XYZ file of C-alpha atoms in Angstrom:
778
model
C -44.979 -37.751 -28.209
C -42.181 -39.398 -30.195
C -38.948 -37.449 -30.393
C -39.134 -37.053 -34.167
C -42.660 -35.640 -33.964
C -41.554 -33.144 -31.314
C -38.737 -31.998 -33.557
C -41.166 -31.242 -36.375
C -42.927 -28.734 -34.121
C -39.847 -26.596 -33.535
C -39.415 -23.152 -35.011
C -37.422 -22.575 -38.169
C -34.064 -21.749 -36.598
C -34.015 -25.099 -34.749
C -35.187 -27.038 -37.796
C -32.280 -25.601 -39.776
C -29.901 -26.958 -37.125
C -31.664 -30.315 -37.356
C -31.080 -30.465 -41.105
C -27.342 -30.058 -40.582
C -27.218 -33.242 -38.479
C -27.989 -35.502 -41.396
C -25.997 -36.426 -44.473
C -25.481 -39.386 -46.798
C -23.918 -41.276 -43.887
C -27.352 -41.427 -42.262
C -30.035 -39.873 -44.519
C -32.842 -37.860 -42.992
C -35.310 -39.791 -45.174
C -34.450 -42.966 -43.281
C -34.864 -41.151 -39.974
C -38.323 -40.068 -41.128
C -39.434 -43.441 -42.517
C -38.346 -45.502 -39.489
C -38.670 -42.918 -36.701
C -40.448 -45.070 -34.045
C -38.191 -48.087 -34.587
C -34.989 -46.029 -34.610
C -35.921 -44.349 -31.334
C -36.658 -47.724 -29.710
C -33.103 -49.071 -30.186
C -30.135 -48.656 -27.834
C -27.680 -47.211 -30.327
C -25.238 -46.024 -27.657
C -24.811 -49.603 -26.422
C -24.452 -50.866 -29.996
C -21.773 -48.254 -30.650
C -19.592 -49.882 -27.992
C -20.380 -53.581 -28.542
C -19.824 -55.071 -31.975
C -22.057 -58.110 -31.566
C -25.028 -55.955 -30.623
C -24.193 -53.462 -33.392
C -24.248 -56.304 -35.939
C -27.643 -57.470 -34.698
C -29.127 -53.960 -34.765
C -27.713 -53.288 -38.227
C -29.326 -56.424 -39.685
C -32.579 -55.521 -37.960
C -32.305 -52.098 -39.572
C -32.015 -53.677 -43.010
C -35.080 -55.780 -42.202
C -37.053 -52.682 -41.205
C -36.065 -51.052 -44.480
C -37.397 -54.080 -46.378
C -40.711 -53.890 -44.507
C -41.048 -50.178 -45.233
C -40.206 -50.862 -48.877
C -43.088 -53.366 -49.003
C -45.466 -50.716 -47.674
C -44.402 -48.274 -50.363
C -44.793 -51.056 -52.922
C -48.402 -51.551 -51.869
C -48.986 -47.799 -52.009
C -47.388 -47.718 -55.473
C -45.075 -44.929 -54.292
C -42.345 -45.237 -56.922
C -40.242 -42.326 -55.677
C -40.014 -43.587 -52.089
C -39.303 -47.098 -53.350
C -36.368 -45.795 -55.362
C -34.997 -43.706 -52.484
C -35.290 -46.537 -49.982
C -33.582 -49.013 -52.313
C -30.736 -46.584 -52.865
C -30.369 -45.978 -49.104
C -30.236 -49.693 -48.337
C -27.577 -50.320 -50.991
C -25.498 -47.477 -49.602
C -25.749 -48.730 -46.014
C -24.829 -52.265 -47.010
C -21.790 -51.192 -49.004
C -20.511 -48.850 -46.289
C -21.428 -50.425 -42.941
C -21.862 -54.171 -43.460
C -18.341 -54.770 -42.174
C -18.431 -51.815 -39.771
C -21.823 -51.886 -37.992
C -20.465 -50.035 -34.958
C -19.770 -47.001 -37.130
C -23.391 -46.584 -38.207
C -24.428 -47.163 -34.592
C -22.161 -44.317 -33.484
C -23.572 -42.032 -36.171
C -27.197 -42.748 -35.253
C -26.451 -42.436 -31.522
C -24.837 -39.048 -32.088
C -27.777 -37.826 -34.205
C -30.297 -38.891 -31.552
C -28.237 -37.238 -28.843
C -27.981 -34.014 -30.833
C -31.757 -34.120 -31.398
C -32.322 -34.382 -27.649
C -29.959 -31.465 -27.065
C -31.865 -29.433 -29.653
C -35.199 -30.178 -27.963
C -33.736 -29.316 -24.582
C -32.377 -26.017 -25.874
C -35.709 -25.079 -27.450
C -37.664 -26.066 -24.341
C -35.367 -24.131 -22.015
C -35.561 -21.045 -24.223
C -39.355 -21.199 -24.254
C -39.603 -21.669 -20.473
C -37.186 -18.841 -19.726
C -38.949 -16.509 -22.127
C -35.718 -16.022 -24.087
C -36.983 -17.412 -27.359
C -36.744 -14.727 -29.980
C -39.909 -16.010 -31.624
C -42.557 -18.628 -30.845
C -42.620 -22.246 -31.819
C -42.786 -23.446 -35.372
C -46.513 -24.261 -35.205
C -47.392 -20.799 -33.882
C -45.191 -19.096 -36.442
C -46.842 -21.006 -39.280
C -50.295 -20.185 -37.959
C -49.324 -16.535 -37.551
C -48.071 -16.343 -41.104
C -51.248 -17.966 -42.366
C -53.267 -15.335 -40.514
C -51.091 -12.631 -42.040
C -51.629 -14.065 -45.518
C -55.371 -14.174 -44.878
C -55.408 -10.559 -43.680
C -53.517 -9.399 -46.753
C -55.948 -11.245 -49.004
C -58.828 -9.673 -47.102
C -57.335 -6.212 -47.607
C -56.891 -6.811 -51.326
C -60.507 -7.965 -51.590
C -61.783 -4.968 -49.625
C -59.788 -2.625 -51.841
C -61.335 -4.190 -54.943
C -64.793 -3.956 -53.391
C -64.094 -0.318 -52.610
C -63.166 0.222 -56.242
C -66.590 -1.076 -57.296
C -68.337 1.127 -54.762
C -66.408 4.149 -56.017
C -67.706 3.426 -59.514
C -71.231 3.127 -58.143
C -70.778 6.426 -56.325
C -69.481 8.130 -59.447
C -72.384 6.815 -61.544
C -74.943 7.837 -58.922
C -73.419 11.291 -58.656
C -73.382 11.703 -62.437
C -77.077 10.795 -62.582
C -77.903 13.205 -59.793
C -75.829 15.973 -61.375
C -77.508 15.471 -64.740
C -81.037 15.514 -63.282
C -80.283 18.489 -61.101
C -78.905 20.551 -63.967
C -81.809 19.504 -66.174
C -84.347 20.591 -63.572
C -82.499 23.828 -62.993
C -82.377 24.603 -66.715
C -86.154 24.280 -66.851
C -86.465 27.069 -64.310
C -88.094 24.850 -61.689
C -87.296 25.636 -58.084
C -86.901 22.568 -55.820
C -88.733 22.915 -52.516
C -86.868 24.012 -49.462
C -88.403 21.401 -47.217
C -85.462 18.996 -47.341
C -82.266 19.951 -45.460
C -80.234 18.033 -48.036
C -81.615 20.078 -50.912
C -81.741 23.390 -49.071
C -78.651 24.771 -50.775
C -79.746 23.537 -54.157
C -83.189 25.120 -53.797
C -81.654 28.564 -53.372
C -80.701 28.487 -57.020
C -84.289 27.858 -58.172
C -86.900 30.620 -58.822
C -90.667 30.685 -58.245
C -92.918 29.758 -55.318
C -95.568 27.539 -56.972
C -94.688 24.200 -58.499
C -96.692 22.011 -60.719
C -97.313 18.419 -59.705
C -94.787 17.175 -62.274
C -92.124 19.470 -60.907
C -92.785 18.317 -57.364
C -92.428 14.711 -58.496
C -89.056 15.474 -60.108
C -87.910 17.274 -57.007
C -88.927 14.301 -54.868
C -86.891 11.992 -57.104
C -83.971 14.375 -56.900
C -84.144 14.396 -53.106
C -84.166 10.608 -53.055
C -81.106 10.493 -55.339
C -79.253 12.981 -53.149
C -80.163 11.016 -50.020
C -78.836 7.820 -51.629
C -75.727 9.700 -52.711
C -75.143 10.970 -49.175
C -75.720 7.535 -47.713
C -73.237 5.908 -50.124
C -70.659 8.600 -49.423
C -70.956 8.019 -45.688
C -70.706 4.266 -46.179
C -67.568 4.602 -48.300
C -65.902 7.019 -45.866
C -66.674 4.686 -42.944
C -65.419 1.605 -44.774
C -62.260 3.444 -45.854
C -61.517 4.354 -42.244
C -61.966 0.707 -41.254
C -59.786 -0.432 -44.155
C -57.005 1.943 -43.134
C -57.189 0.596 -39.584
C -56.861 -2.941 -40.957
C -53.867 -1.842 -43.035
C -52.298 -0.271 -39.971
C -52.723 -3.532 -38.047
C -51.214 -5.679 -40.823
C -48.403 -3.193 -41.352
C -47.435 -3.385 -37.684
C -47.398 -7.175 -37.952
C -45.134 -6.934 -40.970
C -42.706 -4.314 -39.689
C -42.778 -4.806 -35.919
C -42.940 -8.608 -35.970
C -41.968 -10.280 -39.239
C -39.365 -7.767 -40.380
C -37.975 -7.318 -36.865
C -37.776 -11.091 -36.552
C -35.879 -11.308 -39.829
C -33.433 -8.649 -38.648
C -32.821 -10.579 -35.434
C -32.233 -13.758 -37.441
C -29.798 -11.795 -39.574
C -27.911 -10.804 -36.431
C -27.778 -14.428 -35.318
C -26.619 -15.571 -38.754
C -23.831 -12.970 -38.704
C -22.327 -14.568 -35.590
C -22.533 -18.118 -36.912
C -26.120 -19.045 -36.083
C -28.545 -20.767 -38.447
C -28.605 -19.251 -41.950
C -31.027 -16.388 -42.312
C -34.272 -16.874 -44.200
C -34.460 -14.994 -47.494
C -36.534 -11.871 -47.910
C -38.649 -12.945 -50.878
C -41.762 -13.760 -48.866
C -41.522 -10.537 -46.869
C -41.048 -8.631 -50.112
C -44.202 -10.207 -51.538
C -46.208 -9.279 -48.457
C -44.925 -5.719 -48.216
C -45.325 -5.088 -51.949
C -48.911 -6.353 -51.790
C -49.718 -4.021 -48.910
C -48.021 -1.061 -50.595
C -50.025 -1.643 -53.786
C -53.261 -1.732 -51.787
C -52.306 1.489 -50.022
C -51.645 3.264 -53.308
C -55.008 2.084 -54.653
C -56.792 3.451 -51.598
C -54.889 6.725 -51.933
C -56.123 7.043 -55.502
C -59.661 6.360 -54.321
C -59.333 9.076 -51.671
C -58.170 11.458 -54.385
C -61.211 10.411 -56.420
C -63.414 11.352 -53.474
C -61.921 14.822 -53.566
C -62.744 15.135 -57.267
C -66.324 14.015 -56.676
C -66.720 16.421 -53.783
C -65.531 19.300 -55.931
C -68.262 18.510 -58.468
C -71.104 18.033 -55.992
C -71.119 19.142 -52.388
C -73.720 20.024 -49.832
C -74.178 20.837 -46.190
C -72.994 17.962 -43.981
C -71.005 16.383 -46.814
C -69.008 13.478 -45.183
C -66.226 13.809 -47.735
C -65.494 17.357 -46.603
C -65.496 16.234 -42.959
C -63.370 13.063 -43.207
C -61.322 13.064 -46.417
C -58.377 15.156 -45.040
C -57.896 12.720 -42.135
C -58.097 9.756 -44.495
C -55.533 11.338 -46.807
C -53.151 12.062 -43.936
C -53.517 8.528 -42.573
C -52.816 6.755 -45.859
C -49.804 8.946 -46.621
C -48.348 8.246 -43.186
C -48.899 4.511 -43.623
C -47.256 4.463 -47.036
C -44.301 6.593 -45.903
C -43.637 4.390 -42.887
C -43.993 1.228 -44.934
C -41.474 2.468 -47.507
C -39.037 3.500 -44.781
C -39.285 0.128 -43.059
C -38.932 -1.691 -46.375
C -35.455 -0.231 -46.990
C -33.098 -2.787 -45.413
C -29.506 -3.993 -45.456
C -29.841 -7.398 -47.056
C -26.148 -8.286 -46.677
C -24.144 -6.777 -43.849
C -20.661 -5.306 -44.436
C -18.091 -8.049 -44.922
C -14.573 -8.412 -46.278
C -14.585 -11.064 -49.056
C -11.422 -12.664 -47.647
C -13.175 -13.214 -44.292
C -16.741 -14.266 -45.178
C -17.236 -16.065 -41.867
C -16.538 -12.890 -39.887
C -18.766 -10.095 -41.158
C -18.987 -6.678 -39.506
C -15.214 -6.520 -39.003
C -13.575 -4.192 -41.524
C -9.891 -3.514 -41.965
C -8.844 -0.091 -43.179
C -7.597 -0.123 -46.745
C -9.283 -3.473 -47.521
C -12.346 -3.689 -49.745
C -15.622 -4.761 -48.191
C -19.039 -5.418 -49.665
C -22.657 -4.969 -48.611
C -26.065 -4.950 -50.226
C -29.253 -2.960 -49.649
C -32.734 -3.800 -50.835
C -36.124 -2.154 -51.050
C -38.829 -4.657 -50.185
C -41.370 -2.828 -52.322
C -41.046 -4.211 -55.813
C -42.326 -1.408 -58.037
C -40.956 -1.637 -61.609
C -41.436 2.118 -62.002
C -38.700 2.663 -59.390
C -36.093 0.731 -61.409
C -32.984 2.936 -61.833
C -34.724 5.807 -60.022
C -33.183 5.527 -56.547
C -29.601 6.670 -56.049
C -28.079 5.243 -52.867
C -25.335 7.063 -50.979
C -23.121 5.417 -48.344
C -21.931 7.322 -45.263
C -20.095 6.193 -42.142
C -20.977 7.573 -38.716
C -23.556 9.987 -40.076
C -25.011 10.556 -36.637
C -21.778 11.961 -35.289
C -23.442 12.837 -32.010
C -23.646 9.177 -31.013
C -20.058 8.526 -32.000
C -18.828 11.713 -30.375
C -20.322 10.488 -27.133
C -17.484 7.988 -27.036
C -14.386 9.899 -26.081
C -11.522 9.356 -28.435
C -13.520 7.588 -31.144
C -11.756 7.467 -34.479
C -13.209 8.965 -37.658
C -13.167 7.477 -41.144
C -13.783 8.350 -44.762
C -15.437 5.948 -47.200
C -13.517 5.532 -50.441
C -14.453 3.735 -53.626
C -17.841 3.622 -55.327
C -19.967 4.994 -52.510
C -22.994 5.911 -54.643
C -25.033 3.500 -56.732
C -28.455 3.295 -58.364
C -30.840 0.546 -57.302
C -31.977 -1.754 -60.082
C -33.713 -5.058 -60.646
C -31.136 -6.563 -62.972
C -28.428 -7.430 -60.426
C -30.628 -9.754 -58.377
C -31.755 -13.214 -59.405
C -35.366 -12.652 -58.413
C -35.830 -9.165 -59.829
C -35.796 -7.404 -56.472
C -34.891 -3.736 -56.270
C -31.392 -3.713 -54.799
C -27.928 -2.203 -54.934
C -24.733 -4.091 -54.111
C -21.594 -2.202 -53.130
C -18.504 -4.281 -53.896
C -15.667 -1.774 -53.870
C -15.796 0.205 -50.641
C -12.836 0.871 -48.362
C -12.325 2.856 -45.176
C -9.500 5.282 -44.501
C -8.894 6.724 -41.097
C -8.853 10.487 -40.744
C -5.498 11.490 -39.345
C -5.534 13.839 -36.370
C -2.864 15.162 -34.104
C -3.464 12.316 -31.645
C -2.557 9.565 -34.071
C -6.017 9.363 -35.605
C -8.045 9.808 -32.421
C -10.014 12.884 -31.559
C -9.129 12.696 -27.891
C -5.984 11.323 -26.317
C -7.661 9.746 -23.278
C -9.937 7.409 -25.182
C -12.228 5.317 -23.014
C -12.487 2.378 -25.416
C -9.870 0.282 -27.167
C -9.969 0.061 -30.959
C -11.760 -3.286 -31.066
C -14.541 -1.996 -28.798
C -15.358 1.034 -30.928
C -18.588 0.563 -32.876
C -19.360 2.428 -36.087
C -22.469 2.654 -38.240
C -22.603 2.588 -42.032
C -25.651 4.467 -43.304
C -27.413 4.153 -46.668
C -29.730 6.943 -47.784
C -31.825 7.840 -50.812
C -34.971 9.735 -51.854
C -38.142 8.311 -53.398
C -40.454 10.385 -55.589
C -43.617 8.435 -56.241
C -47.117 9.615 -57.163
C -46.446 13.117 -55.909
C -44.833 12.003 -52.656
C -41.230 12.623 -51.633
C -39.945 10.108 -49.090
C -36.482 10.118 -47.531
C -35.233 6.583 -47.015
C -32.427 5.661 -44.650
C -31.148 2.397 -43.213
C -28.117 1.350 -41.190
C -25.820 -1.611 -41.057
C -25.339 -3.426 -37.811
C -22.504 -1.793 -35.837
C -19.101 -2.633 -37.312
C -15.651 -2.781 -35.760
C -12.865 -1.177 -37.775
C -9.348 -2.577 -37.377
C -6.059 -1.441 -38.846
C -4.141 -4.716 -38.456
C -5.314 -8.269 -39.022
C -3.915 -9.283 -35.628
C -6.825 -7.303 -34.126
C -9.335 -9.637 -35.806
C -9.844 -12.058 -32.854
C -10.737 -9.322 -30.359
C -12.810 -7.473 -32.944
C -14.790 -10.634 -33.646
C -15.302 -11.144 -29.928
C -16.879 -7.677 -29.789
C -19.202 -8.551 -32.674
C -20.215 -11.780 -30.941
C -20.915 -10.071 -27.624
C -22.917 -7.230 -29.140
C -25.139 -9.349 -31.380
C -25.595 -12.002 -28.729
C -26.931 -9.603 -26.116
C -28.828 -6.860 -27.932
C -30.980 -6.259 -30.978
C -30.625 -2.498 -30.670
C -29.603 -1.501 -34.197
C -27.620 1.635 -33.367
C -26.163 1.285 -29.871
C -22.603 2.398 -30.642
C -22.044 3.108 -26.934
C -22.560 -0.567 -26.088
C -19.035 -1.211 -24.802
C -18.876 1.804 -22.532
C -20.796 -0.453 -20.147
C -21.112 -3.913 -21.726
C -23.918 -6.039 -20.274
C -23.394 -9.436 -18.692
C -24.187 -12.627 -20.601
C -25.346 -15.985 -19.278
C -23.571 -19.254 -19.892
C -26.567 -20.540 -21.883
C -26.188 -17.648 -24.332
C -22.415 -17.952 -24.535
C -22.532 -21.734 -24.981
C -24.866 -21.458 -27.966
C -22.685 -18.831 -29.629
C -19.490 -20.829 -28.985
C -21.038 -23.891 -30.591
C -21.997 -21.772 -33.606
C -18.348 -20.807 -34.093
C -17.690 -24.433 -34.983
C -20.942 -25.446 -36.682
C -20.959 -22.419 -38.997
C -17.629 -23.319 -40.630
C -17.543 -27.083 -40.047
C -20.110 -29.864 -40.053
C -20.104 -30.236 -36.296
C -20.937 -28.003 -33.350
C -19.982 -28.608 -29.729
C -21.474 -31.345 -27.589
C -22.786 -30.772 -24.082
C -19.692 -32.449 -22.648
C -17.385 -30.206 -24.668
C -19.345 -27.128 -23.636
C -19.198 -28.191 -19.999
C -15.413 -28.333 -20.235
C -15.362 -24.811 -21.682
C -17.703 -23.621 -18.936
C -15.277 -24.941 -16.364
C -12.455 -23.047 -18.064
C -14.471 -19.834 -17.829
C -16.289 -20.212 -14.527
C -14.465 -22.870 -12.549
C -16.000 -26.058 -11.127
C -19.776 -25.947 -10.772
C -22.630 -28.453 -10.569
C -24.925 -26.581 -12.965
C -23.676 -23.807 -15.243
C -27.102 -22.864 -16.604
C -27.846 -19.260 -15.736
C -24.305 -18.497 -14.546
C -23.258 -14.980 -15.516
C -20.183 -14.144 -17.590
C -18.799 -10.650 -17.901
C -17.275 -9.195 -21.033
C -13.919 -8.905 -19.296
C -14.043 -12.550 -18.213
C -14.807 -13.670 -21.736
C -12.291 -11.645 -23.653
C -9.995 -9.427 -21.592
C -8.908 -11.170 -18.396
C -6.376 -13.998 -18.420
C -7.557 -17.449 -17.431
C -6.437 -18.804 -14.074
C -2.812 -19.858 -14.304
C -2.529 -18.762 -17.948
C -1.013 -15.764 -19.657
C -3.874 -15.339 -22.122
C -7.647 -14.896 -22.148
C -10.287 -17.546 -22.746
C -11.298 -16.118 -26.104
C -7.738 -15.814 -27.473
C -7.164 -19.470 -26.612
C -10.470 -20.649 -28.096
C -10.202 -18.526 -31.241
C -6.808 -20.044 -32.046
C -8.294 -23.510 -31.632
C -11.108 -22.590 -34.029
C -8.480 -21.440 -36.522
C -6.524 -24.675 -35.991
C -9.620 -26.758 -36.715
C -10.564 -24.874 -39.871
C -7.094 -24.846 -41.409
C -5.438 -28.092 -40.306
C -7.773 -30.733 -38.893
C -11.162 -29.938 -40.433
C -11.785 -33.410 -41.887
C -10.966 -35.147 -38.609
C -13.216 -32.741 -36.700
C -16.091 -33.307 -39.137
C -15.753 -37.060 -38.702
C -16.149 -36.683 -34.943
C -12.720 -38.163 -34.271
C -11.599 -35.271 -32.063
C -13.034 -35.113 -28.564
C -11.291 -31.762 -28.356
C -12.470 -30.176 -25.140
C -12.248 -32.685 -22.328
C -10.947 -32.338 -18.802
C -7.940 -34.384 -17.739
C -10.028 -36.089 -15.073
C -12.637 -37.120 -17.619
C -9.896 -38.137 -20.046
C -8.359 -40.494 -17.485
C -11.766 -41.853 -16.494
C -12.775 -42.887 -20.014
C -9.352 -44.186 -21.066
C -8.409 -46.202 -17.982
C -10.836 -49.107 -18.656
C -9.719 -49.339 -22.276
C -7.098 -51.778 -23.583
C -3.520 -50.552 -24.242
C -3.199 -48.626 -27.489
C -6.549 -46.832 -27.136
C -6.096 -43.106 -27.654
C -8.083 -39.921 -27.982
C -7.470 -36.490 -29.488
C -7.898 -33.310 -27.488
C -6.924 -29.659 -27.665
C -4.079 -28.305 -25.617
C -5.033 -26.197 -22.606
C -1.621 -24.580 -22.306
C -0.941 -23.444 -25.884
C -2.007 -19.880 -26.590
C -1.573 -20.340 -30.347
C -3.744 -23.435 -30.473
C -2.452 -26.984 -30.225
C -3.719 -30.537 -30.429
C -2.375 -33.618 -28.698
C -3.198 -37.273 -28.256
C -3.381 -39.298 -25.078
C -3.148 -43.089 -24.970
C -3.318 -46.050 -22.642
C -0.293 -48.264 -22.025
C 0.858 -50.823 -19.490
C 4.167 -50.533 -17.679
C 6.451 -53.490 -16.904
C 4.435 -54.327 -13.801
C 1.186 -54.314 -15.771
C -0.080 -51.072 -14.243
C -2.214 -48.862 -16.515
C -0.641 -45.557 -17.460
C -2.093 -42.593 -19.368
C 0.444 -40.846 -21.599
C 0.177 -37.614 -23.574
C 2.429 -36.197 -26.241
C 3.498 -32.554 -26.309
C 0.877 -30.628 -28.350
C 1.313 -30.101 -32.072
C 0.900 -26.501 -33.169
C 0.050 -24.842 -36.471
C 3.731 -24.489 -37.293
C 4.285 -28.244 -37.096
C 1.043 -29.074 -38.860
C 2.134 -26.883 -41.754
C 4.806 -29.485 -42.529
C 2.833 -32.653 -41.929
C -0.847 -33.501 -41.619
C -2.085 -34.585 -38.237
C -3.436 -37.838 -39.706
C 0.040 -38.711 -40.992
C 1.573 -37.835 -37.635
C -0.826 -40.237 -35.914
C -0.271 -43.002 -38.463
C 3.501 -42.744 -38.239
C 3.954 -41.888 -34.570
C 6.448 -44.089 -32.696
C 7.962 -44.280 -29.257
C 11.239 -45.926 -28.334
C 10.694 -48.543 -25.663
C 13.143 -49.701 -23.017
C 14.850 -52.027 -25.510
C 15.413 -49.182 -28.021
C 12.806 -50.559 -30.422
C 10.453 -48.189 -32.238
C 6.831 -49.145 -31.589
C 3.522 -47.411 -32.187
C 1.527 -46.812 -29.002
C -1.572 -45.767 -30.986
C -3.825 -48.639 -32.036
C -7.498 -47.770 -31.509
C -9.104 -44.355 -31.657
C -11.494 -44.029 -28.728
C -13.719 -45.866 -28.222
C -12.378 -48.660 -30.447
C -11.928 -47.552 -34.060
C -8.829 -49.087 -35.672
C -6.321 -46.345 -36.349
C -5.999 -47.306 -40.013
C -9.769 -47.109 -40.555
C -9.977 -43.656 -39.028
C -6.884 -41.944 -40.432
C -5.610 -44.038 -43.317
C -7.811 -42.330 -45.891
C -6.377 -38.936 -44.921
C -2.764 -39.929 -45.521
C -1.002 -39.413 -48.816
C -0.467 -42.689 -50.717
C 3.154 -43.748 -50.927
C 4.672 -43.195 -54.353
C 5.607 -46.284 -56.374
C 9.365 -46.895 -56.826
C 10.758 -45.294 -59.959
C 11.960 -48.677 -61.279
C 8.315 -49.708 -61.551
C 7.460 -46.604 -63.557
C 10.517 -46.398 -65.822
C 12.313 -48.697 -68.245
C 12.131 -52.285 -66.944
C 15.597 -52.964 -68.415
C 17.183 -50.072 -66.599
C 20.059 -50.992 -64.288
C 19.769 -47.797 -62.228
C 18.984 -48.611 -58.627
C 15.816 -46.877 -57.357
C 15.851 -44.536 -54.370
C 14.859 -45.961 -51.072
C 11.340 -44.921 -50.098
C 11.216 -42.486 -47.209
C 8.647 -41.888 -44.554
C 8.520 -38.979 -42.126
C 7.547 -40.093 -38.646
C 7.398 -38.551 -35.206
C 9.342 -40.374 -32.503
C 9.427 -39.996 -28.741
C 12.453 -41.578 -27.050
C 11.371 -42.654 -23.578
C 11.589 -45.554 -21.211
C 10.681 -43.750 -18.046
C 6.940 -43.637 -18.438
C 7.040 -39.960 -17.467
C 4.466 -37.950 -19.401
C 6.651 -34.855 -19.350
C 9.304 -36.678 -21.387
C 6.979 -37.168 -24.352
C 7.278 -34.789 -27.251
C 7.073 -35.011 -31.056
C 10.375 -35.701 -32.815
C 11.240 -36.267 -36.452
C 13.608 -39.092 -37.501
C 16.200 -36.505 -38.527
C 16.203 -35.067 -34.988
C 16.212 -38.520 -33.467
C 19.108 -39.568 -35.709
C 21.123 -36.545 -34.594
C 20.422 -37.243 -30.933
C 21.403 -40.893 -31.254
C 24.678 -39.985 -32.978
C 25.496 -37.618 -30.146
C 24.596 -40.253 -27.580
C 26.697 -42.846 -29.377
C 29.791 -40.613 -29.354
C 29.468 -40.104 -25.621
C 28.348 -43.625 -24.717
C 29.287 -46.224 -27.407
C 26.733 -48.988 -27.351
C 23.715 -50.454 -29.143
C 22.476 -47.060 -30.432
C 25.057 -47.244 -33.226
C 23.419 -50.245 -34.829
C 19.939 -48.788 -34.371
C 21.009 -45.620 -36.123
C 22.415 -47.613 -39.010
C 19.230 -49.635 -39.267
C 17.192 -46.455 -39.461
C 19.357 -45.080 -42.225
C 18.876 -48.205 -44.336
C 15.238 -48.799 -43.580
C 12.775 -47.352 -46.056
C 10.126 -47.137 -43.342
C 11.967 -44.733 -41.073
C 14.446 -43.010 -43.353
C 14.435 -39.239 -43.106
C 13.138 -37.464 -46.235
C 15.699 -35.646 -48.278
């Protein structure tokens, strides 16, 4: 089966990842239209050889023309328009740069293969949280069919109840008429035995016997219909029970698991509208059946007899339908949006004391009569027994608007919901600095707390207590605790779907590398346009687990992930990685999204891929030694003897990138060669993208001289243009000598050197001061 066809069979969470691969640079429509041809080309080879890339690109345009002709014959105007627009875009963007489109397509195909591999491995290992896309669709279709069947059976039952009522009215009328005439029905029929006791006389005329025979037949038909209705109601309730379990135990549980995954950066969660439609439909059917059961009670009170099936079975039916409706309502009360601080939307479930957080609850039973009837109250750690089981656990009070009425006006789709926007937590102060026990077994960022939402429903004579919980949250008192708190949230939601296990970190379970790798990739893909490649993940696996042939299935402990220092480092794996994530999001996001940063790559692999490249080829990677997160570049150069050397600059940190963008650093970076001449060692971004093409668009344009903007007759001399560059003075070829340096620093060093050793540096310094290209900004 073609790769594209296999991808279409994946479940929803994988399809959502697939959608993120495509953009205007390479539209998904084109991937769909030309799937077989695209998969038959060697895009990886084209990405590294321009002549082949040019050939493949022109062939691609030809394939587009052929597909356009097919749509023309089919008179498909929309596809014709889309294909024409795509071709024009590709020509304008890639005609002069065919290797770039080849790299994009090669990456997309590689990511597709990785996605298929991940899905296949999950299915084989039995770790898939839900079945494949085809099975899910079929299952939902069956569920839809069952709900339609229930609605039809309820309507049929309504018609039978009317028939029963009419038949009973006829029987009641005839019986009372016969009784008023003083006729005594015979005692031969067991059905009419009780009725005959009310009649007087021993001899009956032929007419009376005929009436009594008709009456017996009516009562027999009435009894038969009652038994049929009671039997069918029992079967209908069993069908409702089955569908309800599918809804609550499968569909709703699956949604809650997807919500957990989305909270830690996984694919976005699917909305609740379809579930709400299903659950509301079932609830309406249940209420209709309950009314019909009540109607049976009314009919039984009017006419009853020995062996009456209503008397025998109605109480059980009533109890069953009430239990079903109660459980459905309780399951339908959910946390639609988990607690989250607005300033940190990408890290929900971490709450800082004194800082507002928001969350939203929803009732998936859309009854207009409940609008503004349900008052929701918010409580933290309601089940104090669970929290008290953790020695030393802190206690909190919820401040702000902690009660609210559910309504249909706040939501866009008219759902019954309540959103809490102004809640804060305040720690209860105790004698032990806020803790209830001085020898606490867990650190602050491992304490888990539950936020509970509760209300009461009064509907059609029923009182139902509703209660739902957030996922466990971590409460911090200082923002510096955020990284470790987020690590706890990742570990918990990665390894369990238990909704209330606040004791999780008293004995945290072990994770596998496959689980950790997926979550680590999500930390990038959820806030950028790019996750981690297999090669990048392999490098991270080596950092965590050491050298290994196959990391799949390798176990990782919580301490190894977050608490223990890496080998030879003074910080843990997670602290290092989290700072890199922060570096990417705040300082180099555009370059990361473009795929320009290899990022995580071993030094051995770095040397292997750079050594065959011509001098001036460079790559970008993250520092392995900087706790705060750093990025460096490594390039190829030739020494005097022509020997290939691999050089790296000292990593740039957030502090330096605050002053100058990384793209500008790369564009302006210089080294001082043996003849004291400033040269740029960076020419081609790996594999062979010209530096200007990759980074030029991310540099600020140089301002025009003031003389060009002012009075043309002015005699005032304009300022010299300045340009901030980073310079590394070296002629030794020693990697350890390389570090970023501004012209101002270099100027100071050269002045000092000149005073001690008068020589050619004096003239170089003077040249730098007069040159607009290297002058230090004022």
